[in-house]
Coordinates of N, CA and C in Angstrom, one line a residue:
M1 N 83.2 36.2 50.6 CA 83.8 34.9 50.8 C 84.9 34.7 49.8
T2 N 86.0 34.2 50.2 CA 87.1 33.9 49.3 C 87.2 32.4 49.2
H3 N 87.8 32.0 48.0 CA 88.0 30.6 47.7 C 89.5 30.4 47.3
D4 N 90.0 29.3 47.6 CA 91.4 29.1 47.2 C 91.4 28.4 45.8
F5 N 91.8 29.2 44.8 CA 91.9 28.7 43.5 C 93.4 28.5 43.1
G6 N 94.3 28.5 44.1 CA 95.7 28.5 43.8 C 96.1 27.4 42.9
G7 N 96.7 27.7 41.8 CA 97.1 26.7 40.8 C 96.1 26.3 39.8
A8 N 94.8 26.6 40.0 CA 93.8 26.1 39.1 C 93.9 26.9 37.8
V9 N 93.6 26.3 36.7 CA 93.6 26.9 35.4 C 92.2 27.2 34.9
A10 N 91.9 28.4 34.6 CA 90.5 28.8 34.2 C 90.5 29.5 32.8
L11 N 89.5 29.2 32.1 CA 89.3 29.8 30.8 C 87.9 30.6 30.8
V12 N 87.9 31.8 30.5 CA 86.7 32.6 30.6 C 86.4 33.2 29.2
T13 N 85.4 32.8 28.5 CA 85.0 33.4 27.3 C 84.1 34.6 27.6
G14 N 84.3 35.6 26.7 CA 83.6 36.9 27.0 C 84.2 37.5 28.3
G15 N 85.5 37.2 28.5 CA 86.1 37.7 29.7 C 86.7 39.1 29.7
A16 N 86.5 39.8 28.6 CA 87.0 41.2 28.5 C 86.1 42.3 29.1
S17 N 84.8 41.9 29.4 CA 83.9 43.0 29.9 C 82.8 42.3 30.7
G18 N 82.1 43.1 31.4 CA 80.9 42.7 32.1 C 81.1 41.6 33.1
I19 N 80.2 40.6 33.2 CA 80.3 39.6 34.2 C 81.6 38.7 34.0
G20 N 81.9 38.5 32.7 CA 83.2 37.8 32.4 C 84.4 38.4 33.0
A21 N 84.5 39.7 32.8 CA 85.7 40.4 33.3 C 85.7 40.5 34.8
A22 N 84.6 40.7 35.4 CA 84.5 40.7 36.9 C 84.9 39.3 37.4
T23 N 84.6 38.2 36.7 CA 84.9 36.9 37.2 C 86.4 36.6 37.0
V24 N 87.0 37.1 35.9 CA 88.4 37.0 35.6 C 89.2 37.7 36.8
E25 N 88.7 38.8 37.2 CA 89.4 39.6 38.3 C 89.4 38.8 39.6
L26 N 88.2 38.2 39.9 CA 88.1 37.5 41.2 C 88.9 36.2 41.1
L27 N 88.8 35.5 40.0 CA 89.6 34.2 39.9 C 91.1 34.5 40.0
A28 N 91.6 35.5 39.3 CA 93.0 35.9 39.3 C 93.5 36.3 40.7
R29 N 92.7 37.0 41.4 CA 93.1 37.5 42.7 C 93.0 36.5 43.8
Q30 N 92.3 35.4 43.4 CA 92.2 34.2 44.4 C 93.1 33.1 43.9
G31 N 94.1 33.4 43.1 CA 95.1 32.4 42.8 C 95.0 31.6 41.5
A32 N 94.0 31.7 40.8 CA 93.8 31.0 39.5 C 94.7 31.5 38.5
R33 N 95.1 30.7 37.5 CA 95.8 31.1 36.3 C 94.7 31.2 35.3
V34 N 94.5 32.4 34.7 CA 93.3 32.7 33.9 C 93.7 33.0 32.5
V35 N 92.9 32.5 31.5 CA 93.0 32.8 30.1 C 91.7 33.6 29.8
I36 N 91.8 34.8 29.3 CA 90.7 35.6 28.8 C 90.5 35.3 27.3
A37 N 89.4 34.8 26.9 CA 89.1 34.5 25.5 C 88.0 35.4 25.1
D38 N 88.3 36.3 24.2 CA 87.3 37.3 23.8 C 87.5 37.9 22.4
V39 N 86.4 38.2 21.7 CA 86.6 38.9 20.4 C 87.1 40.3 20.5
Q40 N 86.9 40.9 21.7 CA 87.4 42.3 22.0 C 88.9 42.2 22.4
R41 N 89.8 42.1 21.4 CA 91.2 41.8 21.7 C 91.8 42.9 22.5
E42 N 91.6 44.2 22.2 CA 92.3 45.3 22.9 C 91.9 45.3 24.4
A43 N 90.6 45.1 24.6 CA 90.1 45.1 26.0 C 90.6 43.9 26.8
A44 N 90.7 42.7 26.1 CA 91.2 41.5 26.7 C 92.7 41.7 27.1
D45 N 93.4 42.2 26.1 CA 94.9 42.5 26.4 C 95.1 43.5 27.5
A46 N 94.2 44.5 27.6 CA 94.4 45.5 28.6 C 94.1 45.0 30.0
L47 N 93.0 44.1 30.1 CA 92.7 43.5 31.4 C 93.8 42.6 31.8
A48 N 94.3 41.7 30.9 CA 95.3 40.8 31.2 C 96.6 41.5 31.6
G49 N 96.9 42.6 30.9 CA 98.1 43.4 31.3 C 98.0 44.0 32.7
R50 N 96.8 44.6 33.0 CA 96.6 45.2 34.3 C 96.8 44.2 35.4
L51 N 96.1 43.0 35.3 CA 96.1 42.0 36.3 C 97.5 41.4 36.5
S52 N 98.2 41.2 35.3 CA 99.6 40.7 35.4 C 100.5 41.6 36.1
S53 N 100.3 43.0 35.9 CA 101.1 43.9 36.6 C 100.9 43.9 38.1
E54 N 99.7 43.4 38.5 CA 99.4 43.3 39.9 C 99.9 42.0 40.5
G55 N 100.5 41.1 39.7 CA 101.1 39.9 40.2 C 100.3 38.6 39.8
A56 N 99.2 38.8 39.2 CA 98.3 37.7 38.8 C 98.9 37.0 37.5
T57 N 98.5 35.8 37.2 CA 98.9 35.1 36.0 C 97.7 35.0 35.1
V58 N 97.7 35.9 34.1 CA 96.6 36.1 33.2 C 97.1 36.3 31.8
R59 N 96.5 35.5 30.9 CA 96.8 35.7 29.5 C 95.5 36.0 28.7
A60 N 95.7 36.6 27.5 CA 94.5 36.9 26.7 C 94.7 36.2 25.3
V61 N 93.6 35.6 24.8 CA 93.7 35.0 23.5 C 92.5 35.5 22.7
P62 N 92.6 35.7 21.4 CA 91.5 36.1 20.6 C 90.5 34.9 20.5
C63 N 89.2 35.2 20.6 CA 88.2 34.1 20.4 C 86.9 34.7 20.1
D64 N 86.4 34.3 18.9 CA 85.0 34.6 18.5 C 84.3 33.3 18.6
V65 N 83.3 33.2 19.5 CA 82.6 31.9 19.7 C 81.8 31.4 18.6
R66 N 81.6 32.3 17.6 CA 81.0 31.9 16.3 C 81.9 31.1 15.4
D67 N 83.2 31.1 15.8 CA 84.2 30.4 14.9 C 84.7 29.2 15.6
E68 N 84.3 28.0 15.1 CA 84.7 26.7 15.7 C 86.3 26.7 15.9
A69 N 87.0 27.0 14.9 CA 88.5 27.0 14.9 C 89.0 27.9 16.0
A70 N 88.4 29.0 16.2 CA 88.9 30.0 17.2 C 88.6 29.4 18.6
V71 N 87.5 28.8 18.8 CA 87.2 28.2 20.1 C 88.2 27.0 20.4
E72 N 88.4 26.2 19.4 CA 89.3 25.1 19.6 C 90.7 25.6 19.9
A73 N 91.1 26.7 19.2 CA 92.4 27.2 19.4 C 92.6 27.8 20.8
A74 N 91.5 28.4 21.3 CA 91.6 29.0 22.7 C 91.8 28.0 23.7
V75 N 91.0 26.9 23.6 CA 91.2 25.8 24.6 C 92.5 25.1 24.4
R76 N 93.0 24.9 23.2 CA 94.3 24.3 23.0 C 95.4 25.2 23.6
A77 N 95.3 26.5 23.4 CA 96.3 27.4 23.9 C 96.4 27.4 25.4
T78 N 95.2 27.3 26.0 CA 95.1 27.2 27.5 C 95.9 26.0 28.0
V79 N 95.6 24.8 27.4 CA 96.2 23.6 27.9 C 97.7 23.6 27.5
A80 N 98.0 24.1 26.4 CA 99.4 24.1 26.0 C 100.3 25.0 26.9
H81 N 99.7 26.1 27.4 CA 100.5 27.0 28.2 C 100.5 26.6 29.7
F82 N 99.3 26.1 30.2 CA 99.2 25.9 31.6 C 99.1 24.4 31.9
G83 N 99.0 23.5 30.9 CA 99.1 22.1 31.2 C 97.8 21.4 31.3
R84 N 96.7 22.1 31.6 CA 95.4 21.5 31.8 C 94.3 22.6 31.8
L85 N 93.1 22.2 31.9 CA 91.9 23.1 32.1 C 91.1 22.6 33.2
D86 N 90.9 23.4 34.3 CA 90.2 23.0 35.4 C 88.8 23.7 35.5
I87 N 88.7 24.9 35.0 CA 87.5 25.7 35.2 C 87.2 26.4 33.8
A88 N 86.0 26.4 33.4 CA 85.6 27.2 32.3 C 84.3 28.0 32.6
L89 N 84.3 29.3 32.3 CA 83.1 30.1 32.5 C 82.8 30.6 31.1
N90 N 81.7 30.3 30.6 CA 81.2 30.7 29.2 C 80.3 31.9 29.3
A91 N 80.9 33.1 29.2 CA 80.1 34.3 29.4 C 79.9 35.1 28.1
A92 N 80.4 34.7 27.0 CA 80.3 35.4 25.8 C 78.8 35.4 25.4
G93 N 78.3 36.6 25.0 CA 76.9 36.7 24.6 C 76.5 38.1 24.2
I94 N 75.4 38.2 23.4 CA 74.9 39.4 23.0 C 73.4 39.5 23.3
G95 N 72.9 40.7 23.3 CA 71.5 40.9 23.6 C 70.5 40.8 22.4
G96 N 71.0 41.3 21.3 CA 70.1 41.3 20.1 C 69.1 42.4 20.1
K97 N 68.3 42.5 19.1 CA 67.4 43.6 18.9 C 66.2 43.5 19.8
E98 N 65.6 44.6 20.2 CA 64.4 44.7 21.0 C 63.2 44.8 20.1
L99 N 62.6 43.7 19.8 CA 61.5 43.6 18.9 C 60.5 42.5 19.3
R100 N 59.3 42.6 19.0 CA 58.4 41.5 19.2 C 58.7 40.3 18.3
T101 N 58.2 39.1 18.7 CA 58.6 37.9 18.0 C 58.3 37.9 16.5
A102 N 57.1 38.4 16.1 CA 56.8 38.4 14.7 C 57.5 39.5 13.9
E103 N 58.2 40.4 14.6 CA 58.9 41.4 13.9 C 60.4 41.1 13.7
Y104 N 60.8 40.0 14.3 CA 62.2 39.7 14.2 C 62.6 39.2 12.9
A105 N 63.7 39.7 12.3 CA 64.3 39.2 11.1 C 65.1 37.9 11.3
E106 N 65.0 37.1 10.3 CA 65.7 35.8 10.5 C 67.2 35.9 10.7
A107 N 67.8 36.8 10.0 CA 69.2 37.0 10.1 C 69.6 37.5 11.5
D108 N 68.8 38.4 12.1 CA 69.0 38.8 13.5 C 68.8 37.7 14.5
W109 N 67.8 36.9 14.3 CA 67.5 35.7 15.1 C 68.7 34.8 15.1
A110 N 69.2 34.5 13.9 CA 70.3 33.5 13.7 C 71.5 34.0 14.4
R111 N 71.8 35.3 14.3 CA 73.0 35.8 14.9 C 73.0 35.7 16.4
V112 N 71.9 36.0 17.1 CA 71.8 35.8 18.5 C 71.9 34.4 18.9
L113 N 71.3 33.5 18.2 CA 71.4 32.0 18.6 C 72.8 31.5 18.3
D114 N 73.4 32.0 17.3 CA 74.8 31.5 17.0 C 75.8 31.9 18.1
V115 N 75.7 33.1 18.6 CA 76.6 33.6 19.7 C 76.2 32.9 21.0
N116 N 74.9 33.1 21.4 CA 74.5 32.8 22.8 C 74.4 31.3 23.0
L117 N 73.9 30.6 22.1 CA 73.6 29.1 22.3 C 74.6 28.2 21.6
T118 N 74.7 28.4 20.3 CA 75.7 27.5 19.5 C 77.1 27.9 20.0
G119 N 77.3 29.1 20.4 CA 78.7 29.5 20.9 C 79.0 28.7 22.1
V120 N 78.0 28.6 23.0 CA 78.3 27.8 24.3 C 78.5 26.3 23.9
W121 N 77.7 25.8 23.0 CA 77.9 24.4 22.6 C 79.3 24.2 22.0
R122 N 79.8 25.1 21.2 CA 81.1 25.0 20.6 C 82.2 25.0 21.7
C123 N 82.0 25.8 22.7 CA 82.9 25.8 23.9 C 82.9 24.5 24.6
L124 N 81.7 23.9 24.9 CA 81.6 22.7 25.5 C 82.3 21.5 24.7
R125 N 82.1 21.6 23.4 CA 82.7 20.6 22.6 C 84.2 20.4 22.8
H126 N 84.9 21.5 23.1 CA 86.3 21.5 23.3 C 86.7 21.5 24.7
Q127 N 86.0 22.2 25.6 CA 86.3 22.2 27.0 C 86.2 20.9 27.7
I128 N 85.1 20.2 27.4 CA 84.8 18.9 28.0 C 85.9 17.9 27.8
P129 N 86.3 17.6 26.5 CA 87.4 16.7 26.3 C 88.7 17.1 27.0
A130 N 89.0 18.4 27.0 CA 90.2 18.9 27.7 C 90.1 18.6 29.2
M131 N 89.0 18.7 29.8 CA 88.8 18.4 31.2 C 88.9 16.9 31.5
L132 N 88.3 16.1 30.6 CA 88.3 14.7 30.7 C 89.7 14.2 30.7
S133 N 90.5 14.7 29.8 CA 91.9 14.3 29.7 C 92.7 14.6 31.0
G134 N 92.3 15.6 31.7 CA 93.0 16.1 32.9 C 92.4 15.5 34.2
G135 N 91.3 14.7 34.1 CA 90.7 14.1 35.3 C 89.5 14.8 35.8
G136 N 89.0 15.8 35.1 CA 87.7 16.4 35.5 C 87.9 18.0 35.5
G137 N 86.8 18.6 35.9 CA 86.7 20.1 35.9 C 85.3 20.6 36.2
V138 N 85.2 21.9 36.1 CA 84.0 22.6 36.4 C 83.7 23.6 35.3
I139 N 82.4 23.5 34.8 CA 82.0 24.5 33.8 C 80.8 25.2 34.3
V140 N 80.8 26.5 34.1 CA 79.6 27.4 34.4 C 79.3 28.1 33.1
N141 N 78.1 27.9 32.6 CA 77.5 28.6 31.4 C 76.7 29.7 31.9
V142 N 77.0 30.9 31.4 CA 76.2 32.1 31.8 C 75.0 32.2 31.0
A143 N 73.8 31.9 31.6 CA 72.5 32.0 30.9 C 71.9 33.4 31.3
S144 N 70.8 33.4 31.8 CA 70.1 34.6 32.2 C 68.8 34.3 32.9
V145 N 68.3 35.2 33.6 CA 66.9 35.1 34.1 C 66.0 34.9 33.0
A146 N 66.3 35.4 31.8 CA 65.5 35.2 30.6 C 65.6 33.8 30.1
G147 N 66.4 33.0 30.7 CA 66.4 31.6 30.4 C 65.5 30.8 31.2
L148 N 64.9 31.4 32.2 CA 64.0 30.8 33.1 C 62.5 31.3 33.0
I149 N 62.3 32.5 32.5 CA 61.0 33.1 32.3 C 60.9 33.7 30.9
G150 N 59.7 34.2 30.6 CA 59.6 34.9 29.3 C 60.2 36.3 29.5
F151 N 60.6 36.8 28.3 CA 61.3 38.1 28.3 C 60.7 38.9 27.1
P152 N 59.6 39.6 27.2 CA 59.0 40.3 26.1 C 59.9 41.2 25.3
R153 N 59.8 41.2 24.0 CA 60.5 42.0 23.1 C 62.0 41.6 23.0
H154 N 62.3 40.4 23.5 CA 63.6 39.9 23.3 C 63.5 38.4 23.0
P155 N 62.8 38.0 22.0 CA 62.5 36.6 21.7 C 63.8 35.8 21.5
A156 N 64.7 36.3 20.7 CA 65.9 35.5 20.3 C 66.7 35.3 21.6
Y157 N 66.9 36.4 22.3 CA 67.7 36.3 23.6 C 67.1 35.3 24.5
A158 N 65.8 35.4 24.8 CA 65.1 34.4 25.7 C 65.3 33.0 25.2
A159 N 65.1 32.8 23.9 CA 65.2 31.4 23.3 C 66.6 30.9 23.5
S160 N 67.6 31.8 23.2 CA 69.0 31.3 23.3 C 69.3 31.0 24.7
K161 N 68.9 31.8 25.7 CA 69.2 31.5 27.1 C 68.5 30.3 27.7
H162 N 67.2 30.1 27.2 CA 66.5 28.8 27.6 C 67.3 27.7 27.0
G163 N 67.8 27.8 25.8 CA 68.6 26.8 25.2 C 69.9 26.5 26.0
V164 N 70.5 27.5 26.5 CA 71.7 27.3 27.3 C 71.4 26.5 28.6
V165 N 70.3 26.8 29.2 CA 69.9 26.0 30.4 C 69.6 24.5 30.0
G166 N 68.9 24.3 28.9 CA 68.7 22.9 28.5 C 70.0 22.2 28.1
L167 N 70.9 22.9 27.4 CA 72.2 22.3 27.0 C 73.0 22.0 28.3
T168 N 73.0 22.9 29.3 CA 73.7 22.6 30.5 C 73.2 21.4 31.2
R169 N 71.9 21.3 31.3 CA 71.3 20.1 32.0 C 71.7 18.8 31.3
T170 N 71.6 18.8 30.0 CA 71.9 17.7 29.2 C 73.4 17.2 29.3
A171 N 74.3 18.2 29.2 CA 75.7 17.9 29.3 C 76.0 17.4 30.7
A172 N 75.3 18.0 31.7 CA 75.6 17.5 33.1 C 75.2 16.1 33.3
L173 N 74.1 15.6 32.7 CA 73.7 14.2 32.8 C 74.7 13.3 32.1
E174 N 75.3 13.8 31.0 CA 76.3 13.0 30.3 C 77.6 12.9 30.9
Y175 N 78.1 13.9 31.6 CA 79.5 13.9 32.0 C 79.7 14.0 33.5
G176 N 78.7 14.0 34.3 CA 78.8 14.1 35.8 C 79.6 12.9 36.3
K177 N 79.3 11.7 35.9 CA 80.1 10.6 36.4 C 81.5 10.5 35.9
K178 N 81.8 11.3 34.9 CA 83.2 11.3 34.4 C 84.0 12.4 35.0
G179 N 83.4 13.1 36.0 CA 84.2 14.1 36.7 C 84.1 15.6 36.2
V180 N 83.2 15.8 35.3 CA 83.0 17.2 34.9 C 81.7 17.7 35.4
R181 N 81.7 18.7 36.3 CA 80.6 19.3 36.9 C 80.1 20.5 36.1
I182 N 78.8 20.6 35.7 CA 78.4 21.6 34.8 C 77.1 22.3 35.4
N183 N 77.1 23.6 35.5 CA 75.9 24.3 35.9 C 75.7 25.6 35.1
A184 N 74.5 26.2 35.2 CA 74.2 27.4 34.5 C 74.0 28.5 35.6
L185 N 74.5 29.7 35.3 CA 74.2 30.9 36.1 C 73.3 31.8 35.4
C186 N 72.2 32.2 36.1 CA 71.1 33.0 35.4 C 71.0 34.3 36.1
P187 N 71.8 35.3 35.7 CA 71.7 36.6 36.3 C 70.5 37.4 35.9
G188 N 70.0 38.3 36.8 CA 69.0 39.2 36.5 C 69.7 40.5 35.9
F189 N 69.0 41.6 36.0 CA 69.5 42.9 35.4 C 70.8 43.3 36.2
T190 N 71.8 43.4 35.4 CA 73.1 43.6 36.0 C 73.8 44.8 35.3
H191 N 74.6 45.6 36.0 CA 75.3 46.7 35.3 C 76.4 46.1 34.5
T192 N 76.1 45.9 33.2 CA 77.1 45.4 32.2 C 76.9 46.3 31.0
P193 N 77.8 46.2 30.0 CA 77.6 46.9 28.8 C 76.3 46.6 28.1
M194 N 75.8 45.4 28.2 CA 74.5 45.0 27.6 C 73.4 45.8 28.2
V195 N 73.3 45.8 29.5 CA 72.2 46.6 30.2 C 72.5 48.1 30.0
Q196 N 73.7 48.5 30.0 CA 74.0 49.9 29.7 C 73.4 50.4 28.4
G197 N 73.4 49.5 27.4 CA 72.9 49.8 26.1 C 71.4 50.0 26.2
M198 N 70.7 49.3 27.1 CA 69.2 49.5 27.3 C 69.0 50.9 28.0
L199 N 69.9 51.2 28.9 CA 69.7 52.5 29.6 C 70.0 53.6 28.6
D200 N 71.1 53.5 27.8 CA 71.4 54.5 26.8 C 70.3 54.7 25.8
A201 N 69.5 53.6 25.5 CA 68.5 53.7 24.5 C 67.2 54.4 25.1
G202 N 67.3 54.7 26.4 CA 66.1 55.5 26.9 C 65.4 54.8 28.1
M203 N 65.8 53.6 28.4 CA 65.2 52.9 29.6 C 65.7 53.5 30.9
P204 N 64.8 54.2 31.7 CA 65.3 54.7 32.9 C 65.7 53.6 33.9
E205 N 66.8 53.8 34.5 CA 67.3 52.8 35.5 C 66.3 52.5 36.6
A206 N 65.6 53.5 37.0 CA 64.6 53.4 38.1 C 63.5 52.4 37.6
E207 N 63.1 52.5 36.4 CA 62.1 51.7 35.8 C 62.5 50.2 35.8
L208 N 63.8 50.0 35.4 CA 64.4 48.7 35.3 C 64.5 48.1 36.7
A209 N 65.0 48.9 37.6 CA 65.1 48.5 39.0 C 63.8 48.1 39.7
A210 N 62.7 48.8 39.2 CA 61.4 48.6 39.8 C 60.9 47.2 39.5
R211 N 61.5 46.5 38.5 CA 61.1 45.2 38.1 C 61.7 44.1 39.0
V212 N 62.7 44.6 39.8 CA 63.4 43.7 40.7 C 62.9 43.8 42.1
P213 N 62.6 42.7 42.7 CA 62.0 42.7 44.1 C 63.0 43.4 45.1
V214 N 64.3 43.3 44.9 CA 65.2 43.9 45.9 C 65.4 45.4 45.5
G215 N 64.8 45.8 44.4 CA 64.8 47.3 44.1 C 66.0 47.9 43.5
R216 N 66.9 47.1 43.0 CA 68.1 47.6 42.3 C 68.7 46.6 41.3
L217 N 69.6 47.1 40.5 CA 70.3 46.3 39.6 C 71.5 45.7 40.3
A218 N 71.9 44.5 39.8 CA 73.1 43.9 40.4 C 74.4 44.6 39.9
Q219 N 75.4 44.5 40.6 CA 76.8 44.8 40.1 C 77.4 43.6 39.5
A220 N 78.2 43.7 38.5 CA 78.9 42.6 37.9 C 79.7 41.8 38.9
S221 N 80.3 42.5 39.9 CA 81.1 41.8 40.9 C 80.2 40.8 41.7
E222 N 79.0 41.2 42.0 CA 78.1 40.3 42.7 C 77.8 39.0 42.0
I223 N 77.6 39.1 40.7 CA 77.3 37.9 39.9 C 78.6 37.1 39.7
A224 N 79.7 37.8 39.6 CA 81.0 37.1 39.6 C 81.3 36.3 40.8
A225 N 80.9 36.9 42.0 CA 81.1 36.1 43.2 C 80.3 34.9 43.3
T226 N 79.1 34.9 42.7 CA 78.3 33.7 42.6 C 78.9 32.7 41.6
A227 N 79.4 33.2 40.5 CA 80.1 32.3 39.6 C 81.3 31.6 40.3
L228 N 82.1 32.3 41.1 CA 83.2 31.7 41.8 C 82.7 30.6 42.7
W229 N 81.6 30.9 43.4 CA 81.1 29.8 44.3 C 80.7 28.6 43.5
L230 N 80.1 28.8 42.3 CA 79.8 27.6 41.4 C 81.0 26.9 41.0
C231 N 82.1 27.6 40.8 CA 83.4 27.0 40.4 C 84.2 26.3 41.5
S232 N 83.8 26.6 42.7 CA 84.6 26.2 43.9 C 84.1 24.9 44.4
P233 N 84.9 24.2 45.3 CA 84.5 23.0 46.0 C 83.3 23.2 46.9
A234 N 83.1 24.5 47.3 CA 81.9 24.8 48.2 C 80.6 24.4 47.6
S235 N 80.6 24.3 46.2 CA 79.3 23.9 45.5 C 79.5 22.5 44.9
S236 N 80.3 21.7 45.5 CA 80.7 20.4 44.9 C 79.5 19.4 44.6
Y237 N 78.4 19.6 45.3 CA 77.2 18.7 45.0 C 76.2 19.4 44.1
L238 N 76.5 20.5 43.6 CA 75.5 21.2 42.7 C 75.9 20.9 41.3
H239 N 75.0 20.3 40.6 CA 75.3 19.7 39.2 C 74.0 19.7 38.4
G240 N 74.2 20.3 37.2 CA 73.0 20.3 36.3 C 71.9 21.3 36.7
H241 N 72.4 22.3 37.4 CA 71.4 23.3 38.0 C 71.5 24.6 37.3
A242 N 70.4 25.3 37.2 CA 70.3 26.7 36.7 C 70.1 27.6 37.9
L243 N 71.1 28.3 38.3 CA 71.0 29.1 39.6 C 70.7 30.5 39.2
A244 N 69.6 31.0 39.7 CA 69.1 32.4 39.5 C 69.7 33.3 40.5
A245 N 70.5 34.3 40.0 CA 71.0 35.4 40.8 C 70.3 36.6 40.3
D246 N 69.1 36.8 40.7 CA 68.2 37.7 40.0 C 67.5 38.8 40.8
G247 N 67.9 38.9 42.1 CA 67.3 39.8 43.0 C 65.8 39.5 43.3
G248 N 65.4 38.3 43.0 CA 64.1 37.8 43.4 C 63.1 37.8 42.2
I249 N 63.5 38.1 41.0 CA 62.6 38.2 39.9 C 61.8 36.9 39.7
T250 N 62.5 35.7 39.8 CA 61.8 34.5 39.6 C 61.0 34.0 40.8
A251 N 61.0 34.8 41.9 CA 60.3 34.4 43.0 C 58.8 34.7 42.9
A252 N 58.5 35.6 41.9 CA 57.1 36.0 41.7 C 56.2 34.8 41.2

């Protein structure tokens, strides 16, 4: 399914790889003007360059979501260049170490929460005012199926993603009547650099796929297509929702 995003201005954090990059590609090819905000500057520049050479309107800006000033600058740059902010997809995130809860070091815990949860909050702090000044907009926060269920040996990741879901619902209640629609997207196991790291560490893909009722991992493009639906008028009455795109994991 295609959506007409012609003229819309979108900001994607974590847009240089994985689900973020796949969403950037779909938004750009369906007419949106897209800003890639990512700490991976070379990858962001390369993606922006490739899509621009294909006729899309895409810019890259450096952004580490742990840095308040960098987040503010990315939003400000988007509005300064394109005049407004209509869509934001907050996809920046890390997996953290694979350890049981009592084995986690405080510094490792703090790092995961700072990127995955506080990073999203920093984005909302600046994206929401930008949208309010332009008459409204749509925000999609990328959480995880681990934000809906327990995720053994990933306590910090699960806690951060549960937090993203709670933050999403709270912000949705606060800003829905002001024209800002906010939802969370909760993917299951998806072919991204994060999951590839699990596979490289020795997890057989067949074993991971066996945890999924449909029997396979998702492609980033599939999750991106769901993100586009959440950003589009086709989901205009969906608000404050955590949408699982998980191959049936949460159906159990």
